[in-house]
Amino acid sequence: MSHPAPSRDADDAVLDDAVASLQRIEAVMAALEAERFRQLARAHAVAVGRSEHRPQTVQERELALRSVAAEIALALRWHDRTAQRRITEAGALVEDYPATVAALDEARITGRHADVIREMGAPLLEPASREEYERRVLARAERDTVAGTRAFARAVADELEPRSITERHTDAAERRRVWVDDDIDGMAQLGVIDSATKIRAMFDRLTRQARAVRRVADAGGGDPDITDTRSIDQTRADLLCDLVLGGRPVVDPTHAHLAGGLGAIRAEVSVIIPVLTAVGASERGSMLDGCSPVDADTARQLLAEAPGWQRLLTDPVTGVALGVDRYRPTPEMRRFLRIRDVHCRFPGCRQPARRCEIDHNLDHAKGGRTTLCNLACLCKRHHVLKTETPWTAAQQSDGSIVWTSPLGRRTTDPPERQVAFAPDPDPHPDPGPPPF
Ligand SMILES: [Zn+2]
């Protein structure tokens, strides 16, 4: 085989130019990233400075940081937790690893290398060992990939770390937690972090149980009706759901205090189902906790099995007489607010309304009334931010909330439900008998 020489030369020239251009772009971006770290660190220094002005509690120091983070988040359309994490990380990078920031500025490393150096060096608290760590890892980062640098950095940090693995594990175990992330197509992911032995044991038990299910299914006993075609992965997932939703904790300190103990506590989720979907006239999706779409079949199954449902008319919403002027909202008001707000009303926050507190947008102490047009759902974090820092919220007649930051930046948060459910343009003409 022979290649036509002229086009090969032309290809080479194009590729060469593309590579050189990419190098120039990366160099500019690295310098910009260094500048972004420095500006985030300046904001971090402002938060730290404010909290050092007067003697304060840990919570007050944290609030100074949160207020600064929310200011940046609003300006850049970041989540305020993201902003808080980034300014804290930038503060640590700029303060603890000056040579790394300089190397980034000169494009000898990338921003992700800098992140790895800060992240892997976090256990090193002694300035001397941190300096040695930075010197050795930086030399490696300038000629290696991010992944290669990470492995090397971990080894160096381990070598310089004065604490034993037992001490470190005790600290690390403080981070154990469970969280949930939304996925696409009506799915979600459950995450859990705990000690490696427990997590491995959990996975092993699920695997053994799933294999036993498979063995029985494969043997089948010659019964053609026994057809379990689930994979091991699918079976493990089903077993985990069964255990969490149906099982009881082994250690239960509440059994003498709660009727039925911890095992009697069942999962609770809220699902909003358009009525035309409920009766099968539409396949329009429903919303789980106001953030995850649920497919129509799942929603109808939940509807059929639920012990009771709250029926609500979403439009118009104003015909309800609830203007009671007292501090505590009535149960009807709380229910209405949860349905209207769906989630916390701080811009960008998705904390479900049923885990939120009811906020008086204009404080009750300042004459704010306990009426629907002055009440909104805020999660604990954002309720505290609004109450304890100069952030203000003003509700408009349509339920949208105008937030004003301490620097005077404004943003409007519209109520969710008006956005989530537009009228169905073409419902099925004959829905048949309703399921309830
Ligand atoms: Zn919130």
Tab-separated table of C-alpha atoms and ligand atoms in Angstrom:
chain	number	residue	atom	x	y	z
A	1	MET	CA	0.000	0.000	0.000
A	2	SER	CA	1.218	3.448	-0.835
A	3	HIS	CA	-0.200	6.705	0.425
A	4	PRO	CA	-0.413	9.749	-1.827
A	5	ALA	CA	2.474	11.804	-0.527
A	6	PRO	CA	1.157	15.378	-1.065
A	7	SER	CA	-2.042	14.961	1.023
A	8	ARG	CA	-0.044	13.248	3.768
A	9	ASP	CA	2.158	16.332	3.981
A	10	ALA	CA	-0.919	18.563	4.048
A	11	ASP	CA	-2.423	16.378	6.845
A	12	ASP	CA	0.755	16.641	8.859
A	13	ALA	CA	0.772	20.410	8.524
A	14	VAL	CA	-2.865	20.643	9.681
A	15	LEU	CA	-2.263	18.332	12.649
A	16	ASP	CA	0.947	20.110	13.589
A	17	ASP	CA	-0.862	23.431	13.565
A	18	ALA	CA	-3.746	21.986	15.626
A	19	VAL	CA	-1.344	20.622	18.254
A	20	ALA	CA	0.560	23.911	18.466
A	21	SER	CA	-2.743	25.784	18.791
A	22	LEU	CA	-3.888	23.420	21.564
A	23	GLN	CA	-0.634	24.025	23.423
A	24	ARG	CA	-1.148	27.770	23.191
A	25	ILE	CA	-4.770	27.425	24.384
A	26	GLU	CA	-3.753	25.187	27.298
A	27	ALA	CA	-1.080	27.713	28.299
A	28	VAL	CA	-3.592	30.573	28.316
A	29	MET	CA	-6.128	28.454	30.202
A	30	ALA	CA	-3.581	27.358	32.804
A	31	ALA	CA	-2.696	30.999	33.490
A	32	LEU	CA	-6.420	31.847	33.713
A	33	GLU	CA	-7.008	28.958	36.099
A	34	ALA	CA	-4.187	30.227	38.309
A	35	GLU	CA	-5.846	33.645	38.280
A	36	ARG	CA	-9.238	32.088	39.131
A	37	PHE	CA	-7.678	30.259	42.105
A	38	ARG	CA	-6.150	33.540	43.285
A	39	GLN	CA	-9.469	35.434	43.019
A	40	LEU	CA	-11.378	32.646	44.805
A	41	ALA	CA	-8.694	32.691	47.496
A	42	ARG	CA	-9.168	36.462	47.869
A	43	ALA	CA	-12.886	35.887	48.475
A	44	HIS	CA	-11.954	33.178	50.984
A	45	ALA	CA	-9.638	35.625	52.754
A	46	VAL	CA	-12.505	38.142	52.984
A	47	ALA	CA	-14.712	35.499	54.644
A	48	VAL	CA	-11.939	34.532	57.050
A	49	GLY	CA	-11.198	38.203	57.807
A	50	ARG	CA	-14.858	38.929	58.591
A	51	SER	CA	-15.056	36.019	60.955
A	52	GLU	CA	-11.937	37.178	62.805
A	53	HIS	CA	-13.243	40.693	63.487
A	54	ARG	CA	-14.973	39.758	66.697
A	55	PRO	CA	-15.116	36.663	68.855
A	56	GLN	CA	-17.585	34.306	67.250
A	57	THR	CA	-19.025	30.840	67.492
A	58	VAL	CA	-18.102	28.151	64.991
A	59	GLN	CA	-21.521	28.626	63.392
A	60	GLU	CA	-20.976	32.382	62.924
A	61	ARG	CA	-17.608	31.761	61.245
A	62	GLU	CA	-19.230	29.217	58.944
A	63	LEU	CA	-21.993	31.717	58.116
A	64	ALA	CA	-19.512	34.389	57.015
A	65	LEU	CA	-18.119	31.829	54.554
A	66	ARG	CA	-21.580	30.767	53.389
A	67	SER	CA	-22.680	34.322	52.715
A	68	VAL	CA	-19.547	35.016	50.632
A	69	ALA	CA	-20.004	31.689	48.792
A	70	ALA	CA	-23.640	32.474	47.989
A	71	GLU	CA	-22.570	35.870	46.583
A	72	ILE	CA	-20.157	34.165	44.162
A	73	ALA	CA	-22.599	31.348	43.380
A	74	LEU	CA	-25.288	33.782	42.298
A	75	ALA	CA	-22.922	35.786	40.094
A	76	LEU	CA	-21.526	32.654	38.376
A	77	ARG	CA	-24.649	30.406	38.390
A	78	TRP	CA	-22.917	27.843	40.596
A	79	HIS	CA	-24.619	25.971	43.415
A	80	ASP	CA	-23.696	27.777	46.626
A	81	ARG	CA	-22.244	24.575	48.126
A	82	THR	CA	-20.028	24.281	45.029
A	83	ALA	CA	-18.911	27.891	45.496
A	84	GLN	CA	-18.166	27.271	49.180
A	85	ARG	CA	-16.114	24.184	48.364
A	86	ARG	CA	-14.201	25.970	45.587
A	87	ILE	CA	-13.275	29.043	47.612
A	88	THR	CA	-12.203	26.857	50.531
A	89	GLU	CA	-10.072	24.696	48.228
A	90	ALA	CA	-8.613	27.742	46.470
A	91	GLY	CA	-7.773	29.284	49.849
A	92	ALA	CA	-5.882	26.133	50.835
A	93	LEU	CA	-4.084	25.885	47.467
A	94	VAL	CA	-2.914	29.499	47.359
A	95	GLU	CA	-1.853	29.525	51.005
A	96	ASP	CA	-0.260	26.068	51.298
A	97	TYR	CA	1.101	25.434	47.772
A	98	PRO	CA	2.485	28.705	46.327
A	99	ALA	CA	4.984	26.908	44.036
A	100	THR	CA	2.109	24.908	42.520
A	101	VAL	CA	0.148	28.073	41.715
A	102	ALA	CA	3.289	29.572	40.137
A	103	ALA	CA	3.798	26.412	38.038
A	104	LEU	CA	0.167	26.621	36.878
A	105	ASP	CA	0.617	30.279	36.003
A	106	GLU	CA	3.522	29.296	33.734
A	107	ALA	CA	1.515	26.351	32.301
A	108	ARG	CA	4.057	23.785	33.528
A	109	ILE	CA	1.088	21.884	35.002
A	110	THR	CA	-2.724	21.979	34.493
A	111	GLY	CA	-5.457	23.003	36.931
A	112	ARG	CA	-6.300	19.342	37.543
A	113	HIS	CA	-2.688	18.622	38.517
A	114	ALA	CA	-2.953	21.482	41.029
A	115	ASP	CA	-6.198	19.980	42.438
A	116	VAL	CA	-4.496	16.602	42.865
A	117	ILE	CA	-1.496	18.144	44.668
A	118	ARG	CA	-3.786	19.981	47.128
A	119	GLU	CA	-6.142	17.025	47.598
A	120	MET	CA	-3.495	14.353	48.178
A	121	GLY	CA	-1.449	16.680	50.420
A	122	ALA	CA	-4.410	17.464	52.714
A	123	PRO	CA	-3.335	15.058	55.513
A	124	LEU	CA	0.069	16.799	55.797
A	125	LEU	CA	-0.313	19.445	58.493
A	126	GLU	CA	3.384	20.253	59.162
A	127	PRO	CA	4.646	23.103	56.912
A	128	ALA	CA	8.060	21.390	56.521
A	129	SER	CA	6.660	18.072	55.303
A	130	ARG	CA	4.172	19.903	53.084
A	131	GLU	CA	7.039	21.819	51.439
A	132	GLU	CA	8.975	18.641	50.751
A	133	TYR	CA	5.820	16.971	49.434
A	134	GLU	CA	5.113	19.890	47.083
A	135	ARG	CA	8.686	19.971	45.766
A	136	ARG	CA	8.747	16.238	44.957
A	137	VAL	CA	5.209	15.949	43.537
A	138	LEU	CA	5.475	19.132	41.486
A	139	ALA	CA	8.592	17.784	39.727
A	140	ARG	CA	6.584	14.662	38.847
A	141	ALA	CA	3.444	16.620	37.777
A	142	GLU	CA	5.448	18.623	35.230
A	143	ARG	CA	6.120	15.461	33.200
A	144	ASP	CA	3.250	13.095	34.079
A	145	THR	CA	-0.510	12.749	33.541
A	146	VAL	CA	-3.027	13.674	36.239
A	147	ALA	CA	-3.629	9.993	37.108
A	148	GLY	CA	0.099	9.259	37.296
A	149	THR	CA	0.656	12.297	39.490
A	150	ARG	CA	-2.192	11.234	41.802
A	151	ALA	CA	-0.665	7.801	42.456
A	152	PHE	CA	2.792	9.292	43.027
A	153	ALA	CA	1.390	12.039	45.299
A	154	ARG	CA	-0.473	9.483	47.415
A	155	ALA	CA	2.731	7.490	47.927
A	156	VAL	CA	4.750	10.597	48.889
A	157	ALA	CA	2.024	11.827	51.272
A	158	ASP	CA	1.900	8.370	52.898
A	159	GLU	CA	5.671	8.422	53.359
A	160	LEU	CA	5.640	11.893	54.985
A	161	GLU	CA	2.438	11.338	57.001
A	162	PRO	CA	3.398	11.045	60.674
A	163	ARG	CA	0.084	9.504	61.822
A	164	SER	CA	-0.598	5.765	61.774
A	165	ILE	CA	-3.190	4.178	59.503
A	166	THR	CA	-5.369	3.537	62.602
A	167	GLU	CA	-5.426	7.228	63.517
A	168	ARG	CA	-6.155	8.180	59.933
A	169	HIS	CA	-8.945	5.617	59.598
A	170	THR	CA	-10.599	6.916	62.772
A	171	ASP	CA	-10.677	10.398	61.233
A	172	ALA	CA	-11.786	9.116	57.838
A	173	ALA	CA	-14.666	7.161	59.375
A	174	GLU	CA	-16.156	10.501	60.448
A	175	ARG	CA	-16.970	11.060	56.785
A	176	ARG	CA	-19.334	8.070	56.521
A	177	ARG	CA	-22.605	9.016	54.842
A	178	VAL	CA	-25.308	8.050	52.349
A	179	TRP	CA	-26.444	10.283	49.503
A	180	VAL	CA	-28.633	10.209	46.428
A	181	ASP	CA	-27.990	11.594	42.939
A	182	ASP	CA	-30.532	11.974	40.170
A	183	ASP	CA	-29.938	10.010	37.002
A	184	ILE	CA	-31.700	10.195	33.635
A	185	ASP	CA	-34.842	8.332	32.445
A	186	GLY	CA	-36.524	8.144	35.845
A	187	MET	CA	-33.513	6.539	37.564
A	188	ALA	CA	-31.404	7.661	40.518
A	189	GLN	CA	-28.148	6.540	42.168
A	190	LEU	CA	-27.639	5.729	45.844
A	191	GLY	CA	-24.130	6.268	47.186
A	192	VAL	CA	-22.677	5.149	50.499
A	193	ILE	CA	-19.245	5.673	52.004
A	194	ASP	CA	-18.179	3.733	55.103
A	195	SER	CA	-15.243	1.585	56.200
A	196	ALA	CA	-13.934	-0.670	53.428
A	197	THR	CA	-14.598	-3.860	55.432
A	198	LYS	CA	-18.282	-3.050	55.925
A	199	ILE	CA	-18.811	-2.008	52.314
A	200	ARG	CA	-16.996	-5.120	51.010
A	201	ALA	CA	-19.056	-7.313	53.358
A	202	MET	CA	-22.295	-5.724	52.145
A	203	PHE	CA	-21.335	-6.318	48.530
A	204	ASP	CA	-20.274	-9.883	49.288
A	205	ARG	CA	-23.560	-10.705	51.020
A	206	LEU	CA	-25.588	-9.281	48.117
A	207	THR	CA	-23.451	-11.271	45.660
A	208	ARG	CA	-23.895	-14.559	47.583
A	209	GLN	CA	-27.641	-13.981	47.863
A	210	ALA	CA	-27.893	-13.116	44.161
A	211	ARG	CA	-25.920	-16.248	43.169
A	212	ALA	CA	-28.247	-18.397	45.316
A	213	VAL	CA	-31.261	-16.865	43.563
A	214	ARG	CA	-29.618	-17.616	40.198
A	215	ARG	CA	-28.828	-21.232	41.154
A	216	VAL	CA	-32.463	-21.873	42.083
A	217	ALA	CA	-33.704	-20.120	38.956
A	218	ASP	CA	-31.296	-22.038	36.684
A	219	ALA	CA	-32.249	-25.392	38.237
A	220	GLY	CA	-35.888	-24.380	37.748
A	221	GLY	CA	-37.157	-27.791	38.832
A	222	GLY	CA	-38.366	-28.327	35.265
A	223	ASP	CA	-41.185	-25.857	35.947
A	224	PRO	CA	-41.661	-23.782	32.778
A	225	ASP	CA	-43.386	-21.040	34.828
A	226	ILE	CA	-40.206	-20.293	36.787
A	227	THR	CA	-38.425	-17.855	34.524
A	228	ASP	CA	-36.065	-15.503	36.308
A	229	THR	CA	-33.937	-13.850	33.640
A	230	ARG	CA	-32.398	-11.150	35.860
A	231	SER	CA	-28.642	-10.679	35.696
A	232	ILE	CA	-26.489	-10.844	38.836
A	233	ASP	CA	-26.212	-7.018	38.774
A	234	GLN	CA	-29.983	-6.600	38.561
A	235	THR	CA	-30.590	-9.203	41.294
A	236	ARG	CA	-28.091	-7.496	43.640
A	237	ALA	CA	-29.901	-4.158	43.103
A	238	ASP	CA	-33.328	-5.746	43.765
A	239	LEU	CA	-32.058	-7.460	46.939
A	240	LEU	CA	-30.549	-4.224	48.274
A	241	CYS	CA	-33.869	-2.406	47.739
A	242	ASP	CA	-35.747	-5.237	49.518
A	243	LEU	CA	-33.350	-5.137	52.463
A	244	VAL	CA	-33.450	-1.354	52.896
A	245	LEU	CA	-37.176	-0.916	52.286
A	246	GLY	CA	-38.407	-4.040	54.073
A	247	GLY	CA	-35.742	-5.090	56.584
A	248	ARG	CA	-35.164	-4.014	60.178
A	249	PRO	CA	-31.887	-2.703	61.665
A	250	VAL	CA	-30.117	-5.337	63.758
A	251	VAL	CA	-29.274	-2.875	66.548
A	252	ASP	CA	-32.365	-0.873	67.514
A	253	PRO	CA	-32.104	1.435	70.566
A	254	THR	CA	-35.642	2.751	69.930
A	255	HIS	CA	-37.604	-0.487	70.327
A	256	ALA	CA	-38.798	0.426	73.825
A	257	HIS	CA	-39.712	3.985	72.802
A	258	LEU	CA	-41.224	3.726	69.312
A	259	ALA	CA	-44.192	1.531	68.481
A	260	GLY	CA	-42.758	-1.139	66.202
A	261	GLY	CA	-39.210	0.219	66.582
A	262	LEU	CA	-37.040	1.355	63.672
A	263	GLY	CA	-38.423	-1.480	61.527
A	264	ALA	CA	-41.829	0.217	61.543
A	265	ILE	CA	-40.406	3.376	59.942
A	266	ARG	CA	-41.065	3.153	56.231
A	267	ALA	CA	-39.821	5.218	53.321
A	268	GLU	CA	-41.817	8.291	52.396
A	269	VAL	CA	-41.613	10.059	49.055
A	270	SER	CA	-43.969	12.562	47.493
A	271	VAL	CA	-45.065	12.166	43.896
A	272	ILE	CA	-47.084	14.698	41.950
A	273	ILE	CA	-49.165	12.987	39.264
A	274	PRO	CA	-51.164	14.973	36.689
A	275	VAL	CA	-54.771	13.718	36.848
A	276	LEU	CA	-54.834	12.759	33.161
A	277	THR	CA	-51.823	10.500	33.748
A	278	ALA	CA	-53.553	8.996	36.786
A	279	VAL	CA	-56.601	7.948	34.774
A	280	GLY	CA	-54.466	6.678	31.903
A	281	ALA	CA	-55.503	9.410	29.467
A	282	SER	CA	-51.995	10.796	29.170
A	283	GLU	CA	-48.447	9.499	29.439
A	284	ARG	CA	-47.199	12.843	30.733
A	285	GLY	CA	-44.611	12.133	33.398
A	286	SER	CA	-44.924	12.758	37.110
A	287	MET	CA	-42.425	14.320	39.499
A	288	LEU	CA	-40.803	12.595	42.470
A	289	ASP	CA	-39.917	15.026	45.280
A	290	GLY	CA	-40.126	17.784	42.714
A	291	CYS	CA	-36.873	16.934	41.004
A	292	SER	CA	-36.866	13.460	39.443
A	293	PRO	CA	-39.256	12.636	36.625
A	294	VAL	CA	-41.165	9.364	37.126
A	295	ASP	CA	-42.547	7.311	34.247
A	296	ALA	CA	-46.351	7.104	33.955
A	297	ASP	CA	-46.617	3.350	34.730
A	298	THR	CA	-44.578	3.640	37.950
A	299	ALA	CA	-46.658	6.655	39.009
A	300	ARG	CA	-49.930	4.767	38.436
A	301	GLN	CA	-48.623	1.764	40.372
A	302	LEU	CA	-47.703	4.032	43.328
A	303	LEU	CA	-51.150	5.626	43.085
A	304	ALA	CA	-52.867	2.243	43.240
A	305	GLU	CA	-50.888	1.077	46.285
A	306	ALA	CA	-50.834	4.301	48.347
A	307	PRO	CA	-53.070	4.360	51.440
A	308	GLY	CA	-54.279	7.897	50.690
A	309	TRP	CA	-53.781	10.770	48.305
A	310	GLN	CA	-54.016	14.519	48.532
A	311	ARG	CA	-56.053	15.831	45.668
A	312	LEU	CA	-55.129	19.311	44.542
A	313	LEU	CA	-56.083	21.754	41.848
A	314	THR	CA	-53.036	23.487	40.507
A	315	ASP	CA	-54.789	26.248	38.589
A	316	PRO	CA	-55.992	28.593	39.825
A	317	VAL	CA	-54.226	28.320	43.155
A	318	THR	CA	-55.547	31.469	44.831
A	319	GLY	CA	-59.128	30.460	45.740
A	320	VAL	CA	-58.062	29.088	49.132
A	321	ALA	CA	-58.867	31.160	52.241
A	322	LEU	CA	-55.739	30.790	54.373
A	323	GLY	CA	-54.864	34.331	55.479
A	324	VAL	CA	-54.547	33.642	59.181
A	325	ASP	CA	-52.425	36.202	60.952
A	326	ARG	CA	-50.501	34.229	63.484
A	327	TYR	CA	-46.909	33.097	63.645
A	328	ARG	CA	-47.420	29.358	63.136
A	329	PRO	CA	-48.684	28.437	59.685
A	330	THR	CA	-51.685	26.077	59.771
A	331	PRO	CA	-51.235	22.474	58.562
A	332	GLU	CA	-53.206	23.419	55.410
A	333	MET	CA	-50.779	26.267	54.706
A	334	ARG	CA	-47.803	23.981	55.209
A	335	ARG	CA	-49.266	21.428	52.819
A	336	PHE	CA	-50.020	24.117	50.260
A	337	LEU	CA	-46.499	25.572	50.526
A	338	ARG	CA	-44.845	22.178	50.113
A	339	ILE	CA	-46.885	21.543	46.998
A	340	ARG	CA	-46.315	25.030	45.601
A	341	ASP	CA	-42.599	25.242	46.358
A	342	VAL	CA	-41.627	21.598	45.663
A	343	HIS	CA	-38.101	22.323	46.932
A	344	CYS	CA	-36.143	24.938	48.893
A	345	ARG	CA	-36.640	28.374	47.308
A	346	PHE	CA	-33.017	29.555	47.486
A	347	PRO	CA	-31.864	29.842	43.843
A	348	GLY	CA	-30.397	26.530	42.668
A	349	CYS	CA	-31.239	24.492	45.802
A	350	ARG	CA	-33.104	21.195	45.222
A	351	GLN	CA	-33.686	20.134	48.834
A	352	PRO	CA	-37.223	18.593	48.827
A	353	ALA	CA	-39.894	20.806	50.407
A	354	ARG	CA	-40.938	18.133	52.917
A	355	ARG	CA	-37.454	18.401	54.462
A	356	CYS	CA	-37.646	22.225	54.513
A	357	GLU	CA	-38.686	24.748	57.143
A	358	ILE	CA	-41.311	27.438	56.549
A	359	ASP	CA	-39.719	30.885	56.352
A	360	HIS	CA	-41.404	34.259	56.837
A	361	ASN	CA	-39.877	36.123	53.854
A	362	LEU	CA	-40.331	39.381	55.754
A	363	ASP	CA	-39.503	38.418	59.347
A	364	HIS	CA	-42.448	38.073	61.702
A	365	ALA	CA	-40.577	40.331	64.127
A	366	LYS	CA	-40.454	43.067	61.448
A	367	GLY	CA	-44.209	42.896	60.840
A	368	GLY	CA	-44.176	40.091	58.251
A	369	ARG	CA	-47.567	38.351	58.157
A	370	THR	CA	-48.254	34.643	58.316
A	371	THR	CA	-49.890	34.539	54.910
A	372	LEU	CA	-49.118	32.431	51.872
A	373	CYS	CA	-47.646	35.414	50.033
A	374	ASN	CA	-45.070	35.911	52.810
A	375	LEU	CA	-44.210	32.250	53.467
A	376	ALA	CA	-41.875	29.928	51.578
A	377	CYS	CA	-40.033	26.634	52.023
A	378	LEU	CA	-36.311	26.986	52.807
A	379	CYS	CA	-33.954	24.185	53.750
A	380	LYS	CA	-32.177	24.459	57.101
A	381	ARG	CA	-28.987	25.722	55.422
A	382	HIS	CA	-30.640	28.533	53.466
A	383	HIS	CA	-33.102	29.406	56.242
A	384	VAL	CA	-30.141	30.039	58.542
A	385	LEU	CA	-28.300	31.961	55.805
A	386	LYS	CA	-31.293	34.283	55.332
A	387	THR	CA	-31.956	34.728	59.055
A	388	GLU	CA	-28.367	35.235	60.195
A	389	THR	CA	-26.738	37.182	57.332
A	390	PRO	CA	-27.792	40.258	55.299
A	391	TRP	CA	-29.409	38.158	52.499
A	392	THR	CA	-33.064	39.178	51.981
A	393	ALA	CA	-36.029	37.587	50.193
A	394	ALA	CA	-39.159	39.397	48.974
A	395	GLN	CA	-42.094	37.449	47.603
A	396	GLN	CA	-44.070	38.804	44.635
A	397	SER	CA	-47.805	38.344	44.060
A	398	ASP	CA	-47.184	35.460	41.628
A	399	GLY	CA	-45.206	33.502	44.231
A	400	SER	CA	-41.786	34.293	42.775
A	401	ILE	CA	-39.146	35.386	45.267
A	402	VAL	CA	-36.655	38.203	44.660
A	403	TRP	CA	-33.387	37.492	46.496
A	404	THR	CA	-30.992	40.354	47.242
A	405	SER	CA	-27.410	39.559	48.194
A	406	PRO	CA	-25.368	41.602	50.689
A	407	LEU	CA	-23.654	43.287	47.688
A	408	GLY	CA	-27.040	44.192	46.225
A	409	ARG	CA	-27.111	41.625	43.397
A	410	ARG	CA	-30.641	40.429	42.668
A	411	THR	CA	-32.085	37.244	41.281
A	412	THR	CA	-35.661	35.983	40.971
A	413	ASP	CA	-36.724	32.439	41.837
A	414	PRO	CA	-40.061	31.551	40.197
A	415	PRO	CA	-42.352	28.980	41.877
A	416	GLU	CA	-41.688	25.530	40.429
A	417	ARG	CA	-45.085	24.059	39.709
A	418	GLN	CA	-46.122	26.649	37.149
A	419	VAL	CA	-43.044	25.660	35.204
A	420	ALA	CA	-43.324	21.908	35.708
A	421	PHE	CA	-46.854	21.292	34.446
A	422	ALA	CA	-48.069	22.998	31.316
A	423	PRO	CA	-51.625	21.965	30.302
A	424	ASP	CA	-51.654	18.740	28.285
A	425	PRO	CA	-52.199	19.876	24.694
A	426	ASP	CA	-54.067	16.787	23.447
A	427	PRO	CA	-55.510	14.443	26.062
A	428	HIS	CA	-56.911	11.130	24.908
A	429	PRO	CA	-60.642	11.689	24.182
A	430	ASP	CA	-61.864	8.526	25.970
A	431	PRO	CA	-59.852	7.692	29.083
A	432	GLY	CA	-62.022	4.717	30.086
A	433	PRO	CA	-62.905	3.994	33.709
A	434	PRO	CA	-60.584	5.664	36.270
A	435	PRO	CA	-58.555	3.315	38.499
A	436	PHE	CA	-59.957	4.789	41.739
B	1	ZN	ZN	-31.814	25.308	50.251
